[in-house]
Amino acid sequence: MNIYDIAKLADVSIATVSRVVNDSPKVSEKTKEKVLAVMEENHYTPNVFARGLGLNSMKTVGLVCPDVADAYMANAVAYLEKNLRGYGYDCILYCSGYEEEDKRQAVELILNKRIDALVLVGSNYAGEGDEDVTYIKDVAKQIPVFMINGYIEDDNIYCTIADDYQAVYDATEELIFSGRQRILFLSNSHSFSARQKLKGYEDALTTYKIPVREELKLYMENSIHTTRDELFLHRNLEFDSVIATEDGLAVGVLKYARARGIDVPGEISVVGYNNSELSISCEPELTTVDARGEILCRTAIDSMMALLGGETIKKKTTIKCHLIKRNTTDF
Amino acid sequence: MNIYDIAKLADVSIATVSRVVNDSPKVSEKTKEKVLAVMEENHYTPNVFARGLGLNSMKTVGLVCPDVADAYMANAVAYLEKNLRGYGYDCILYCSGYEEEDKRQAVELILNKRIDALVLVGSNYAGEGDEDVTYIKDVAKQIPVFMINGYIEDDNIYCTIADDYQAVYDATEELIFSGRQRILFLSNSHSFSARQKLKGYEDALTTYKIPVREELKLYMENSIHTTRDELFLHRNLEFDSVIATEDGLAVGVLKYARARGIDVPGEISVVGYNNSELSISCEPELTTVDARGEILCRTAIDSMMALLGGETIKKKTTIKCHLIKRNTTDF
């Protein structure tokens, strides 16, 4: 039962139902009573979004991401902007950076823009370590919040996440099956997504009774040449394979291996993440995880439009990732 | 002489000058006369932007680009958004696609959003072939238009362009000096920028009395594997070097050469364009042109803020590109 059904049953327009929900003085008392009666008979409770959605709506959605120059985020923003505009919504973009205080400020500022909903792109808003996410919960008291690959449990926060845990668990398992024992976990982040990946890595090792070694978890900047150079600083570290949480890190490993004359995948197997253009630019081309960014965005938009139509929607949707096998692994 | 100078000389606030310029009823007749007298004495004519800039300003800038998933545009949008917000301006983003009708519609739609200025990112708005740019000139009658790497000559249109002509002229010359004669020009576009690049290529050949061969100009989609496969379809085409107008095209050439066992740079030299992450992901790493996207954006923002301050600004600024020599050329 949604706003369209109520309009039909009460024999009024959707705009009239919206006016009643928003308590507009433009509706006659008689019409108002009729609509409210139909709503009551059908146990229909208008959701927060429908309530915000009055005639005052600017038909604008706020998009916030840390950095739109990042390929994953750029693709997400491009997809969201194009498809939201297809529904008549404009997008205001805020790039917040990665620092806690900057993210908080961006979210607070964008709320002043009379947006109908907020979309947080990327897993950096779901709290890194002890980070406080109260500011996001506060926004959700006013407008619905949609998270792309982040998860916060609260009313009016709707999350679409990739199953990064399972993807890394499966990739680690494949490496183990192909005879690898010393698997390096290489990451640039402690975001929600990076934490899921780390857990998938650790759980797969534990399942196959391979010790989880602290020295085989390395964190560094996601930059091809920086990664290559950092690995030179760790040249005594022995590993026979790598799971990288970003393709850029994985390409850095390939550069390091080439510089040292190490064969890939013979001596070192490498798995990247995101299936970006980088993964087909390098040599050998990367085995990588397709994190389904576009499907996450499509799901978030479908949910938003359903909520807008007065439907009740799921607060958490998980999308399965897909391992793309190319030439940096021998499985 | 700008709006700040007038405010100082008239001993009023900038807001008051703005009110006078915008003919607000909130200013007393006496103050109005005083400010107008100072403006007249100093031959100060408020520019269109200052006129638009009244107390009704939403402090919002419209950003339009064909596709923010493109790395060049994503970097430009990230830089513009961050730095405009530093000046207190929010950004509304529209991704227009590449089709003439879609670009026209995007620009018309965004004008309804009460923006203070419009920024067009990328060289696809400056008219490809016979394309009509009247719709952009119409916008410029209402608000200032800033073009990033595009050029349209008209009042209230301010263009910052990279010297793509000279960059390709110089790269072609370097290839000729290193003994190359059959230089393939590979492009995915007929945009303003692509036309400048083509002209640079042709003029350099002409200077050194090398015939311009039509069969050595190829146009194809900017996709690594598509480029590789298309070149296989042209495998009888003889060339000893390539100037590509995008790094993705150049990486496609490397994939083709590897598949055929052709040595780079020995048998084929390759020059890419944009100095993207792709150019350091591939092997060998690409010689490429740094098209100075960030400097173009910074210049456009500086111009916008100067215009906003009541200054007269240049309508066209040209920025020199920089050839980055890596391992796909032997010069």
PDB file of N, CA and C in Angstrom, chain A residues 1-5 14 44-51 53 84 87 89 117 144 146 156 158 297-315 317:
ATOM      1  N   MET A   1       0.864  -1.208   0.000  1.00  0.00           N
ATOM      2  CA  MET A   1       0.000   0.000   0.000  1.00  0.00           C
ATOM      3  C   MET A   1       0.892   1.247   0.000  1.00  0.00           C
ATOM      4  N   ASN A   2       0.802   2.051  -1.055  1.00  0.00           N
ATOM      5  CA  ASN A   2       1.619   3.261  -1.078  1.00  0.00           C
ATOM      6  C   ASN A   2       0.756   4.486  -1.394  1.00  0.00           C
ATOM      7  N   ILE A   3       1.421   5.606  -1.557  1.00  0.00           N
ATOM      8  CA  ILE A   3       0.711   6.879  -1.740  1.00  0.00           C
ATOM      9  C   ILE A   3      -0.190   6.855  -2.988  1.00  0.00           C
ATOM     10  N   TYR A   4       0.249   6.097  -3.992  1.00  0.00           N
ATOM     11  CA  TYR A   4      -0.554   6.009  -5.220  1.00  0.00           C
ATOM     12  C   TYR A   4      -1.856   5.256  -4.965  1.00  0.00           C
ATOM     13  N   ASP A   5      -1.758   4.162  -4.176  1.00  0.00           N
ATOM     14  CA  ASP A   5      -2.958   3.382  -3.852  1.00  0.00           C
ATOM     15  C   ASP A   5      -3.958   4.227  -3.060  1.00  0.00           C
ATOM     16  N   ILE A  14      -2.440  12.402  -6.361  1.00  0.00           N
ATOM     17  CA  ILE A  14      -1.317  12.159  -5.455  1.00  0.00           C
ATOM     18  C   ILE A  14      -0.922  13.455  -4.750  1.00  0.00           C
ATOM     19  N   TYR A  44      -2.255   2.822   6.619  1.00  0.00           N
ATOM     20  CA  TYR A  44      -1.147   3.453   5.886  1.00  0.00           C
ATOM     21  C   TYR A  44      -0.510   4.547   6.735  1.00  0.00           C
ATOM     22  N   THR A  45       0.782   4.420   6.997  1.00  0.00           N
ATOM     23  CA  THR A  45       1.527   5.456   7.718  1.00  0.00           C
ATOM     24  C   THR A  45       2.503   6.102   6.744  1.00  0.00           C
ATOM     25  N   PRO A  46       2.327   7.362   6.492  1.00  0.00           N
ATOM     26  CA  PRO A  46       3.273   8.001   5.557  1.00  0.00           C
ATOM     27  C   PRO A  46       4.674   7.983   6.156  1.00  0.00           C
ATOM     28  N   ASN A  47       5.667   7.645   5.344  1.00  0.00           N
ATOM     29  CA  ASN A  47       7.033   7.616   5.866  1.00  0.00           C
ATOM     30  C   ASN A  47       7.643   9.010   5.908  1.00  0.00           C
ATOM     31  N   VAL A  48       8.789   9.081   6.516  1.00  0.00           N
ATOM     32  CA  VAL A  48       9.452  10.380   6.697  1.00  0.00           C
ATOM     33  C   VAL A  48       9.674  11.081   5.368  1.00  0.00           C
ATOM     34  N   PHE A  49      10.090  10.296   4.372  1.00  0.00           N
ATOM     35  CA  PHE A  49      10.387  10.896   3.083  1.00  0.00           C
ATOM     36  C   PHE A  49       9.132  11.515   2.484  1.00  0.00           C
ATOM     37  N   ALA A  50       8.024  10.751   2.478  1.00  0.00           N
ATOM     38  CA  ALA A  50       6.781  11.272   1.936  1.00  0.00           C
ATOM     39  C   ALA A  50       6.379  12.521   2.707  1.00  0.00           C
ATOM     40  N   ARG A  51       6.675  12.528   4.006  1.00  0.00           N
ATOM     41  CA  ARG A  51       6.318  13.685   4.808  1.00  0.00           C
ATOM     42  C   ARG A  51       7.137  14.902   4.398  1.00  0.00           C
ATOM     43  N   LEU A  53       8.324  15.401   1.593  1.00  0.00           N
ATOM     44  CA  LEU A  53       8.141  15.594   0.165  1.00  0.00           C
ATOM     45  C   LEU A  53       7.046  16.532  -0.269  1.00  0.00           C
ATOM     46  N   LEU A  84      19.163   9.854 -11.215  1.00  0.00           N
ATOM     47  CA  LEU A  84      18.283  10.694 -10.398  1.00  0.00           C
ATOM     48  C   LEU A  84      17.656  11.780 -11.257  1.00  0.00           C
ATOM     49  N   TYR A  87      14.630  10.864 -12.908  1.00  0.00           N
ATOM     50  CA  TYR A  87      13.426  10.954 -12.069  1.00  0.00           C
ATOM     51  C   TYR A  87      13.085  12.408 -11.728  1.00  0.00           C
ATOM     52  N   TYR A  89      15.182  14.698 -10.388  1.00  0.00           N
ATOM     53  CA  TYR A  89      15.927  15.233  -9.239  1.00  0.00           C
ATOM     54  C   TYR A  89      17.267  15.806  -9.673  1.00  0.00           C
ATOM     55  N   ALA A 117      16.799  14.142   0.044  1.00  0.00           N
ATOM     56  CA  ALA A 117      17.467  12.949   0.560  1.00  0.00           C
ATOM     57  C   ALA A 117      18.967  13.161   0.448  1.00  0.00           C
ATOM     58  N   PRO A 144      15.719  11.163   4.713  1.00  0.00           N
ATOM     59  CA  PRO A 144      16.290   9.819   4.592  1.00  0.00           C
ATOM     60  C   PRO A 144      17.728   9.869   4.088  1.00  0.00           C
ATOM     61  N   PHE A 146      20.829   7.573   2.388  1.00  0.00           N
ATOM     62  CA  PHE A 146      21.155   6.350   1.659  1.00  0.00           C
ATOM     63  C   PHE A 146      22.665   6.195   1.631  1.00  0.00           C
ATOM     64  N   ASN A 156      15.566   5.364   9.265  1.00  0.00           N
ATOM     65  CA  ASN A 156      15.700   6.300   8.150  1.00  0.00           C
ATOM     66  C   ASN A 156      17.096   6.323   7.514  1.00  0.00           C
ATOM     67  N   TYR A 158      19.288   3.935   4.998  1.00  0.00           N
ATOM     68  CA  TYR A 158      19.106   2.788   4.114  1.00  0.00           C
ATOM     69  C   TYR A 158      20.440   2.475   3.439  1.00  0.00           C
ATOM     70  N   CYS A 297      24.437   1.432  -6.725  1.00  0.00           N
ATOM     71  CA  CYS A 297      23.790   2.733  -6.959  1.00  0.00           C
ATOM     72  C   CYS A 297      22.370   2.549  -7.488  1.00  0.00           C
ATOM     73  N   ARG A 298      22.201   1.599  -8.384  1.00  0.00           N
ATOM     74  CA  ARG A 298      20.863   1.374  -8.932  1.00  0.00           C
ATOM     75  C   ARG A 298      19.903   0.931  -7.828  1.00  0.00           C
ATOM     76  N   THR A 299      20.387   0.063  -6.963  1.00  0.00           N
ATOM     77  CA  THR A 299      19.552  -0.413  -5.860  1.00  0.00           C
ATOM     78  C   THR A 299      19.170   0.740  -4.934  1.00  0.00           C
ATOM     79  N   ALA A 300      20.131   1.621  -4.654  1.00  0.00           N
ATOM     80  CA  ALA A 300      19.852   2.760  -3.778  1.00  0.00           C
ATOM     81  C   ALA A 300      18.793   3.675  -4.405  1.00  0.00           C
ATOM     82  N   ILE A 301      18.893   3.900  -5.709  1.00  0.00           N
ATOM     83  CA  ILE A 301      17.908   4.769  -6.371  1.00  0.00           C
ATOM     84  C   ILE A 301      16.531   4.103  -6.374  1.00  0.00           C
ATOM     85  N   ASP A 302      16.490   2.807  -6.676  1.00  0.00           N
ATOM     86  CA  ASP A 302      15.197   2.101  -6.646  1.00  0.00           C
ATOM     87  C   ASP A 302      14.564   2.220  -5.261  1.00  0.00           C
ATOM     88  N   SER A 303      15.381   2.043  -4.221  1.00  0.00           N
ATOM     89  CA  SER A 303      14.868   2.147  -2.849  1.00  0.00           C
ATOM     90  C   SER A 303      14.336   3.550  -2.579  1.00  0.00           C
ATOM     91  N   MET A 304      15.100   4.548  -3.008  1.00  0.00           N
ATOM     92  CA  MET A 304      14.699   5.933  -2.767  1.00  0.00           C
ATOM     93  C   MET A 304      13.348   6.227  -3.418  1.00  0.00           C
ATOM     94  N   MET A 305      13.200   5.764  -4.649  1.00  0.00           N
ATOM     95  CA  MET A 305      11.954   6.050  -5.373  1.00  0.00           C
ATOM     96  C   MET A 305      10.775   5.284  -4.760  1.00  0.00           C
ATOM     97  N   ALA A 306      11.055   4.088  -4.231  1.00  0.00           N
ATOM     98  CA  ALA A 306      10.001   3.322  -3.563  1.00  0.00           C
ATOM     99  C   ALA A 306       9.569   4.039  -2.283  1.00  0.00           C
ATOM    100  N   LEU A 307      10.551   4.525  -1.536  1.00  0.00           N
ATOM    101  CA  LEU A 307      10.258   5.252  -0.295  1.00  0.00           C
ATOM    102  C   LEU A 307       9.428   6.493  -0.608  1.00  0.00           C
ATOM    103  N   LEU A 308       9.825   7.155  -1.665  1.00  0.00           N
ATOM    104  CA  LEU A 308       9.125   8.343  -2.146  1.00  0.00           C
ATOM    105  C   LEU A 308       7.673   8.017  -2.517  1.00  0.00           C
ATOM    106  N   GLY A 309       7.483   6.823  -3.034  1.00  0.00           N
ATOM    107  CA  GLY A 309       6.135   6.400  -3.393  1.00  0.00           C
ATOM    108  C   GLY A 309       5.349   5.891  -2.193  1.00  0.00           C
ATOM    109  N   GLY A 310       5.938   6.004  -1.010  1.00  0.00           N
ATOM    110  CA  GLY A 310       5.207   5.649   0.194  1.00  0.00           C
ATOM    111  C   GLY A 310       5.383   4.206   0.620  1.00  0.00           C
ATOM    112  N   GLU A 311       6.224   3.460  -0.093  1.00  0.00           N
ATOM    113  CA  GLU A 311       6.431   2.066   0.297  1.00  0.00           C
ATOM    114  C   GLU A 311       7.412   1.953   1.461  1.00  0.00           C
ATOM    115  N   THR A 312       7.320   0.844   2.154  1.00  0.00           N
ATOM    116  CA  THR A 312       8.299   0.538   3.186  1.00  0.00           C
ATOM    117  C   THR A 312       9.445  -0.201   2.500  1.00  0.00           C
ATOM    118  N   ILE A 313      10.681   0.196   2.803  1.00  0.00           N
ATOM    119  CA  ILE A 313      11.816  -0.440   2.121  1.00  0.00           C
ATOM    120  C   ILE A 313      12.772  -1.064   3.117  1.00  0.00           C
ATOM    121  N   LYS A 314      13.594  -1.976   2.613  1.00  0.00           N
ATOM    122  CA  LYS A 314      14.587  -2.643   3.456  1.00  0.00           C
ATOM    123  C   LYS A 314      15.661  -1.653   3.887  1.00  0.00           C
ATOM    124  N   LYS A 315      16.159  -1.842   5.105  1.00  0.00           N
ATOM    125  CA  LYS A 315      17.199  -0.932   5.583  1.00  0.00           C
ATOM    126  C   LYS A 315      18.590  -1.390   5.174  1.00  0.00           C
ATOM    127  N   THR A 317      20.591  -3.839   2.120  1.00  0.00           N
ATOM    128  CA  THR A 317      20.605  -4.765   0.988  1.00  0.00           C
ATOM    129  C   THR A 317      22.060  -5.113   0.697  1.00  0.00           C
TER     130      THR A 317
END
